[in-house]
Short mmCIF file of C-alpha atoms in Angstrom, two decimals:
data_model
loop_
_atom_site.label_atom_id
_atom_site.label_comp_id
_atom_site.label_asym_id
_atom_site.label_seq_id
_atom_site.Cartn_x
_atom_site.Cartn_y
_atom_site.Cartn_z
CA MET A 1 7.60 7.69 22.72
CA ASN A 2 4.10 8.85 21.87
CA THR A 3 0.81 7.24 22.88
CA GLU A 4 -2.39 8.16 21.07
CA ILE A 5 -5.59 7.34 22.99
CA SER A 6 -9.06 7.02 21.52
CA HIS A 7 -12.25 8.43 23.00
CA LYS A 8 -13.94 6.43 25.77
CA SER A 9 -16.27 3.77 24.42
CA ALA A 10 -17.15 0.11 24.92
CA VAL A 11 -13.93 -0.65 23.07
CA SER A 12 -10.97 1.69 23.52
CA ILE A 13 -7.89 1.45 21.33
CA SER A 14 -4.59 3.24 21.85
CA PHE A 15 -1.42 3.31 19.76
CA LYS A 16 2.11 3.41 21.13
CA TRP A 17 4.68 4.94 18.77
CA GLU A 18 8.45 4.98 19.08
CA LYS A 19 10.68 6.83 16.61
CA GLY A 20 7.84 7.16 14.12
CA ARG A 21 7.01 3.44 14.16
CA LEU A 22 3.98 1.76 15.72
CA THR A 23 5.20 -0.68 18.36
CA GLU A 24 2.05 -1.65 20.25
CA VAL A 25 -1.73 -1.51 20.02
CA ILE A 26 -3.49 -1.54 23.39
CA THR A 27 -7.21 -2.27 23.80
CA ASN A 28 -9.59 -3.11 26.62
CA SER A 29 -11.02 -6.03 24.62
CA PRO A 30 -9.28 -9.43 24.93
CA PRO A 31 -10.80 -10.71 21.64
CA ILE A 32 -9.47 -7.68 19.74
CA ASP A 33 -6.09 -7.99 21.48
CA HIS A 34 -5.93 -11.61 20.35
CA PHE A 35 -7.01 -10.75 16.82
CA LEU A 36 -4.47 -7.94 16.38
CA ASP A 37 -1.71 -10.13 17.83
CA LEU A 38 -2.64 -12.74 15.24
CA ILE A 39 -2.50 -10.18 12.42
CA LYS A 40 0.82 -8.82 13.67
CA THR A 41 2.27 -12.34 13.70
CA THR A 42 0.92 -13.59 10.38
CA ARG A 43 0.60 -10.49 8.19
CA SER A 44 2.74 -7.52 7.23
CA TYR A 45 3.47 -4.51 9.44
CA ASN A 46 1.33 -2.22 7.27
CA THR A 47 -1.61 -4.66 7.32
CA TRP A 48 -1.43 -4.72 11.11
CA ILE A 49 -1.48 -0.91 11.24
CA ASN A 50 -4.38 -0.70 8.79
CA TYR A 51 -6.47 -3.29 10.64
CA ALA A 52 -5.85 -1.57 13.98
CA HIS A 53 -6.77 1.82 12.57
CA ASP A 54 -9.88 0.51 10.80
CA LEU A 55 -11.13 -1.21 13.94
CA LYS A 56 -10.55 1.98 15.91
CA VAL A 57 -12.62 3.94 13.38
CA PHE A 58 -15.47 1.43 13.61
CA PHE A 59 -15.59 1.10 17.41
CA SER A 60 -15.33 4.86 17.84
CA PHE A 61 -18.64 5.06 15.98
CA ILE A 62 -20.32 1.87 17.25
CA SER A 63 -19.93 1.73 21.03
CA LYS A 64 -20.50 -2.00 21.59
CA ARG A 65 -18.43 -5.02 22.43
CA PRO A 66 -17.53 -7.10 19.34
CA ILE A 67 -19.86 -9.97 20.21
CA MET A 68 -22.80 -7.53 20.41
CA ILE A 69 -22.33 -6.02 16.94
CA THR A 70 -25.36 -6.47 14.70
CA ARG A 71 -25.86 -6.28 10.97
CA LYS A 72 -27.72 -2.98 11.46
CA ASP A 73 -24.66 -1.54 13.24
CA CYS A 74 -22.55 -2.40 10.21
CA VAL A 75 -25.05 -0.85 7.81
CA ASP A 76 -25.15 2.31 9.95
CA PHE A 77 -21.36 2.43 9.84
CA ILE A 78 -21.36 2.12 6.03
CA LYS A 79 -23.89 4.96 5.75
CA LYS A 80 -21.78 7.15 8.05
CA GLN A 81 -18.60 6.45 6.08
CA ASP A 82 -20.43 7.22 2.85
CA GLN A 83 -21.71 10.54 4.24
CA GLU A 84 -18.16 11.47 5.24
CA GLY A 85 -17.04 10.97 1.65
CA TYR A 86 -14.91 7.86 1.94
CA LEU A 87 -14.27 5.87 -1.24
CA ASP A 88 -15.87 2.46 -1.76
CA ALA A 89 -12.40 0.89 -1.63
CA THR A 90 -11.74 2.40 1.82
CA ILE A 91 -15.13 1.32 3.15
CA ASN A 92 -14.61 -2.20 1.83
CA ARG A 93 -11.16 -2.37 3.40
CA ARG A 94 -12.63 -1.46 6.78
CA LEU A 95 -15.40 -4.00 6.34
CA ALA A 96 -12.78 -6.62 5.51
CA ALA A 97 -10.95 -5.88 8.77
CA LEU A 98 -14.21 -6.24 10.69
CA SER A 99 -15.15 -9.41 8.84
CA SER A 100 -11.78 -10.97 9.69
CA LEU A 101 -12.31 -10.04 13.35
CA PHE A 102 -15.77 -11.64 13.38
CA ASN A 103 -14.48 -14.82 11.74
CA GLU A 104 -11.76 -15.11 14.36
CA LEU A 105 -14.28 -14.32 17.10
CA LYS A 106 -16.40 -17.27 16.00
CA LEU A 107 -13.36 -19.53 16.31
CA MET A 108 -12.50 -18.17 19.76
CA GLU A 109 -15.88 -17.88 21.42
CA ASP A 110 -18.33 -20.71 22.02
CA VAL A 111 -21.29 -18.60 20.95
CA GLU A 112 -24.34 -20.42 19.66
CA ASN A 113 -25.59 -19.32 16.24
CA PHE A 114 -23.07 -16.48 15.98
CA ARG A 115 -22.76 -15.25 12.39
CA ASN A 116 -20.43 -12.77 10.81
CA PRO A 117 -22.71 -9.74 10.20
CA ILE A 118 -20.52 -8.50 7.34
CA TYR A 119 -20.48 -11.72 5.34
CA PRO A 120 -22.74 -14.38 6.91
CA ARG A 121 -21.93 -17.97 5.93
CA MET A 122 -25.03 -20.09 5.47
CA ASN A 123 -26.06 -23.21 3.60
CA LEU A 124 -26.49 -21.26 0.38
CA SER A 125 -24.78 -21.13 -2.98
CA LYS A 126 -21.76 -18.87 -3.38
CA ASN A 127 -23.78 -16.35 -5.40
CA GLN A 128 -26.50 -16.25 -2.75
CA GLN A 129 -23.91 -15.78 0.00
CA ARG A 130 -22.24 -13.02 -2.01
CA ASN A 131 -25.55 -11.20 -2.31
CA LEU A 132 -25.89 -11.22 1.48
CA GLY A 133 -22.50 -9.57 1.96
CA LEU A 134 -22.30 -5.88 2.85
CA TYR A 135 -19.32 -5.07 0.65
CA ARG A 136 -19.91 -2.26 -1.80
CA ARG A 137 -19.71 -3.10 -5.47
CA GLN A 138 -16.66 -1.64 -7.20
CA GLY A 139 -15.62 -1.41 -10.79
CA GLN A 140 -12.13 -2.58 -11.61
CA ARG A 141 -9.64 -0.10 -10.25
CA ILE A 142 -7.30 1.23 -12.90
CA PRO A 143 -4.16 2.81 -11.45
CA THR A 144 -3.55 6.49 -12.13
CA ILE A 145 -0.15 7.15 -13.71
CA PHE A 146 1.97 10.18 -14.56
CA THR A 147 2.73 11.33 -18.06
CA GLU A 148 6.39 11.64 -18.98
CA ASP A 149 6.15 15.44 -18.88
CA GLU A 150 4.59 15.33 -15.40
CA ILE A 151 7.36 13.09 -14.08
CA PHE A 152 10.13 15.35 -15.38
CA SER A 153 8.34 18.50 -14.22
CA PHE A 154 7.96 17.00 -10.75
CA LEU A 155 11.61 15.94 -10.54
CA ASP A 156 12.75 19.40 -11.66
CA SER A 157 10.75 21.00 -8.85
CA LEU A 158 12.45 19.02 -6.08
CA ARG A 159 15.03 20.90 -4.05
CA THR A 160 17.17 18.08 -2.67
CA TRP A 161 18.98 15.02 -3.98
CA ARG A 162 17.35 13.07 -1.15
CA ASP A 163 13.85 13.76 -2.43
CA ARG A 164 14.87 13.04 -6.04
CA ALA A 165 16.38 9.70 -4.97
CA ILE A 166 13.21 8.76 -3.08
CA VAL A 167 10.96 9.57 -6.03
CA MET A 168 13.17 7.70 -8.50
CA LEU A 169 13.25 4.61 -6.31
CA MET A 170 9.44 4.62 -6.19
CA TRP A 171 9.22 5.22 -9.95
CA ILE A 172 12.12 3.38 -11.62
CA SER A 173 12.59 0.63 -9.03
CA CYS A 174 8.81 0.39 -8.36
CA LEU A 175 9.21 0.48 -4.57
CA ARG A 176 6.38 1.12 -2.15
CA VAL A 177 6.88 4.24 -0.05
CA SER A 178 7.08 2.09 3.10
CA GLU A 179 9.89 0.08 1.49
CA VAL A 180 11.85 3.18 0.53
CA VAL A 181 11.87 4.73 4.00
CA ALA A 182 12.87 1.38 5.53
CA ILE A 183 16.01 0.97 3.37
CA CYS A 184 19.17 0.64 5.46
CA PHE A 185 22.79 0.93 4.34
CA ASP A 186 23.30 -2.82 4.74
CA ASP A 187 20.51 -3.45 2.21
CA PHE A 188 22.58 -1.99 -0.65
CA GLU A 189 24.89 -3.88 -2.96
CA PHE A 190 26.48 -0.83 -4.53
CA SER A 191 28.72 -2.84 -6.87
CA HIS A 192 25.64 -4.32 -8.56
CA ARG A 193 23.29 -1.32 -8.18
CA ARG A 194 20.74 -3.40 -6.31
CA ILE A 195 18.81 -3.24 -3.05
CA HIS A 196 17.67 -6.10 -0.87
CA ILE A 197 14.10 -5.59 0.34
CA PRO A 198 13.90 -7.88 3.39
CA VAL A 199 10.21 -7.43 4.19
CA SER A 200 7.46 -6.56 1.74
CA LYS A 201 3.68 -6.44 1.75
CA ASN A 202 3.42 -10.19 1.15
CA HIS A 203 6.26 -11.17 3.48
CA ASN A 204 8.42 -12.12 0.49
CA ALA A 205 11.95 -10.74 0.47
CA ARG A 206 13.16 -9.66 -2.96
CA MET A 207 15.94 -7.88 -4.81
CA VAL A 208 15.33 -4.69 -6.80
CA PHE A 209 17.63 -2.80 -9.11
CA MET A 210 18.48 0.82 -9.88
CA ASP A 211 19.20 2.26 -13.29
CA SER A 212 22.37 4.31 -13.74
CA LEU A 213 20.58 7.67 -13.30
CA SER A 214 18.84 6.64 -10.06
CA PHE A 215 22.14 5.31 -8.78
CA SER A 216 23.88 8.61 -9.59
CA VAL A 217 21.15 10.63 -7.84
CA LEU A 218 21.40 8.41 -4.77
CA ASN A 219 25.17 8.90 -4.63
CA ARG A 220 24.76 12.69 -4.91
CA TYR A 221 22.46 12.54 -1.88
CA LEU A 222 24.90 10.41 0.13
CA ASP A 223 27.97 12.45 -0.84
CA GLU A 224 26.55 15.97 -0.63
CA GLU A 225 23.66 15.85 1.88
CA ARG A 226 23.84 12.83 4.17
CA GLN A 227 27.67 12.66 4.23
CA PHE A 228 28.80 11.41 7.66
CA GLN A 229 25.88 12.83 9.60
CA PHE A 230 23.85 10.73 12.03
CA PRO A 231 26.19 7.69 12.00
CA ASN A 232 23.97 5.77 14.43
CA ILE A 233 20.95 5.87 12.11
CA GLU A 234 20.81 2.75 9.92
CA GLN A 235 18.12 4.08 7.59
CA VAL A 236 19.41 5.82 4.48
CA PHE A 237 16.80 8.57 4.27
CA VAL A 238 16.61 10.97 7.23
CA GLY A 239 15.18 14.36 8.08
CA PHE A 240 17.47 17.38 8.18
CA LYS A 241 15.23 20.04 9.72
CA GLY A 242 13.01 20.65 12.74
CA LYS A 243 11.82 17.86 15.01
CA ALA A 244 12.58 15.24 12.34
CA GLN A 245 16.28 16.16 12.19
CA GLY A 246 18.42 13.06 12.45
CA LYS A 247 15.42 10.72 12.45
CA PRO A 248 14.45 8.25 9.71
CA LEU A 249 11.89 9.68 7.33
CA SER A 250 8.35 8.43 7.87
CA VAL A 251 5.82 7.36 5.25
CA ASN A 252 3.72 10.37 6.22
CA ALA A 253 6.65 12.75 5.64
CA VAL A 254 7.17 11.41 2.11
CA GLN A 255 3.45 11.60 1.36
CA LYS A 256 3.40 15.25 2.46
CA MET A 257 6.47 15.97 0.37
CA VAL A 258 5.04 14.57 -2.87
CA LYS A 259 1.70 16.27 -2.27
CA TYR A 260 3.39 19.64 -1.70
CA TYR A 261 5.46 19.45 -4.88
CA GLY A 262 2.54 18.06 -6.85
CA ASN A 263 0.48 21.13 -5.94
CA LYS A 264 3.45 23.34 -6.77
CA CYS A 265 3.66 21.80 -10.24
CA GLY A 266 -0.09 21.92 -10.78
CA ILE A 267 -0.37 18.13 -11.03
CA LEU A 268 -3.62 16.73 -9.64
CA ASN A 269 -4.00 13.64 -7.44
CA VAL A 270 -0.33 13.22 -6.57
CA HIS A 271 0.42 10.52 -4.03
CA ALA A 272 3.52 8.41 -3.46
CA HIS A 273 2.05 5.15 -4.75
CA ARG A 274 1.30 6.78 -8.10
CA PHE A 275 5.03 6.70 -8.90
CA ARG A 276 5.07 2.93 -8.36
CA HIS A 277 1.97 2.57 -10.58
CA THR A 278 3.75 4.51 -13.29
CA GLY A 279 6.88 2.36 -13.05
CA ILE A 280 4.95 -0.93 -13.18
CA THR A 281 2.99 0.33 -16.17
CA SER A 282 6.24 1.09 -18.01
CA LEU A 283 7.52 -2.44 -17.35
CA VAL A 284 4.29 -3.93 -18.71
CA GLN A 285 4.20 -1.74 -21.79
CA LYS A 286 7.86 -2.36 -22.62
CA GLY A 287 7.23 -6.09 -22.74
CA MET A 288 8.94 -7.41 -19.60
CA PRO A 289 7.53 -10.92 -18.96
CA GLU A 290 4.78 -10.88 -16.34
CA PRO A 291 6.41 -13.41 -13.95
CA VAL A 292 9.56 -11.27 -13.93
CA ILE A 293 7.55 -8.10 -13.23
CA ARG A 294 5.70 -9.75 -10.36
CA LYS A 295 8.94 -10.92 -8.78
CA PHE A 296 10.54 -7.49 -9.22
CA VAL A 297 7.65 -5.47 -7.77
CA GLY A 298 6.66 -7.98 -5.05
CA HIS A 299 3.28 -9.14 -6.35
CA SER A 300 2.25 -12.67 -5.42
CA ARG A 301 -0.90 -13.19 -7.52
CA PRO A 302 -0.87 -13.47 -11.33
CA GLU A 303 -4.00 -11.32 -11.64
CA SER A 304 -2.32 -8.43 -9.82
CA LEU A 305 -1.01 -7.05 -13.12
CA THR A 306 -4.38 -7.15 -14.89
CA PRO A 307 -5.28 -3.47 -14.14
CA TYR A 308 -2.01 -2.31 -15.73
CA LEU A 309 -2.83 -4.07 -19.00
CA HIS A 310 -5.82 -1.77 -19.51
CA LEU A 311 -3.97 1.50 -19.14
CA SER A 312 -2.92 2.05 -22.72
CA ASP A 313 -4.77 1.68 -26.00
CA GLU A 314 -1.34 1.69 -27.63
CA TYR A 315 -0.37 -1.38 -25.62
CA VAL A 316 -3.53 -3.22 -26.72
CA ALA A 317 -2.91 -2.20 -30.33
CA LYS A 318 0.67 -3.49 -30.13
CA GLU A 319 -0.46 -6.86 -28.81
CA PHE A 320 -3.15 -7.05 -31.50
CA GLU A 321 -0.55 -6.42 -34.20
CA LYS A 322 1.58 -9.26 -32.84
CA VAL A 323 -1.31 -11.71 -33.17
CA PHE A 324 -2.48 -10.37 -36.53
CA GLY A 325 1.04 -10.50 -37.96
CA ALA A 326 1.44 -14.09 -36.78
CA PHE A 327 -1.88 -14.96 -38.46
CA GLN A 328 -0.68 -13.52 -41.77
CA VAL A 329 2.52 -15.55 -41.62
CA TYR A 330 0.58 -18.71 -40.81
CA THR A 331 -1.95 -18.37 -43.65
CA GLY A 332 0.40 -16.98 -46.24
CA PHE A 333 -2.48 -14.82 -47.41
CA GLN A 334 -1.41 -11.56 -49.02
CA LEU A 335 -3.54 -8.62 -50.15
#
């Protein structure tokens, strides 16, 4: 068990970890305790972690109770985050966590004229309200993907069947890194080459599949590396060296692994989620129907695939040719 304690401030936040998993967030603020309990109950595990971490970052910088936070405090926080080099997306995510806290605070506390300093709701039009929000404007985020040569170069650099299996599950089966490390033996249906993902980002369980090569790599790992070691550990992927020996791999361990081998291969901006982006892009470009893709990868909103449609000029050209060809057939016009 490991407990990480923040610096003393008006709001203190500490994390209790057991076996590499966050089990409890402790604060000296009843409103924040209530809010994080609500998030833990209604949202995913990773959302709960992110909200807790983002609130800790904010209250480590702004030493005030939540009800005393002003709009100027939030602006100062944004400026500080910007100076430290954080991306707009990260800043906006932290503002979203704060905004959710303030909205819940208004429901909890009988405070006259209390307004959410991040996104104040007034008797204005939606556009006017949006202009009052503190969120930073972002262009549409287009996922970064690997080229085919980069993928094969990366796989060739890996030293173990375990690491190859992990990467191929993120790439071919489009799993999130948190989903891969959480896979247990009971989640597999080996006869059908499929894996049951009981909990995902959107709380929707789903079934994913492995191609024959991924399945073969996984079996090499189980037969040659995992074998009968650590029989009491339900998770499939474990550490074999140092302090992590016999323990389930953590998200952080996988992130460090892919970053190390990315640097070794000379591939820039390597992170675990980039493999998932690459896999989803392949599904889109090969013509899998969008509802099927969303079910397979665990997306709930139809617009979630929009960024992947802009990744390839070849994909746009292919779709254009489909429409143009249909037009020619319809008109019967020939040059």
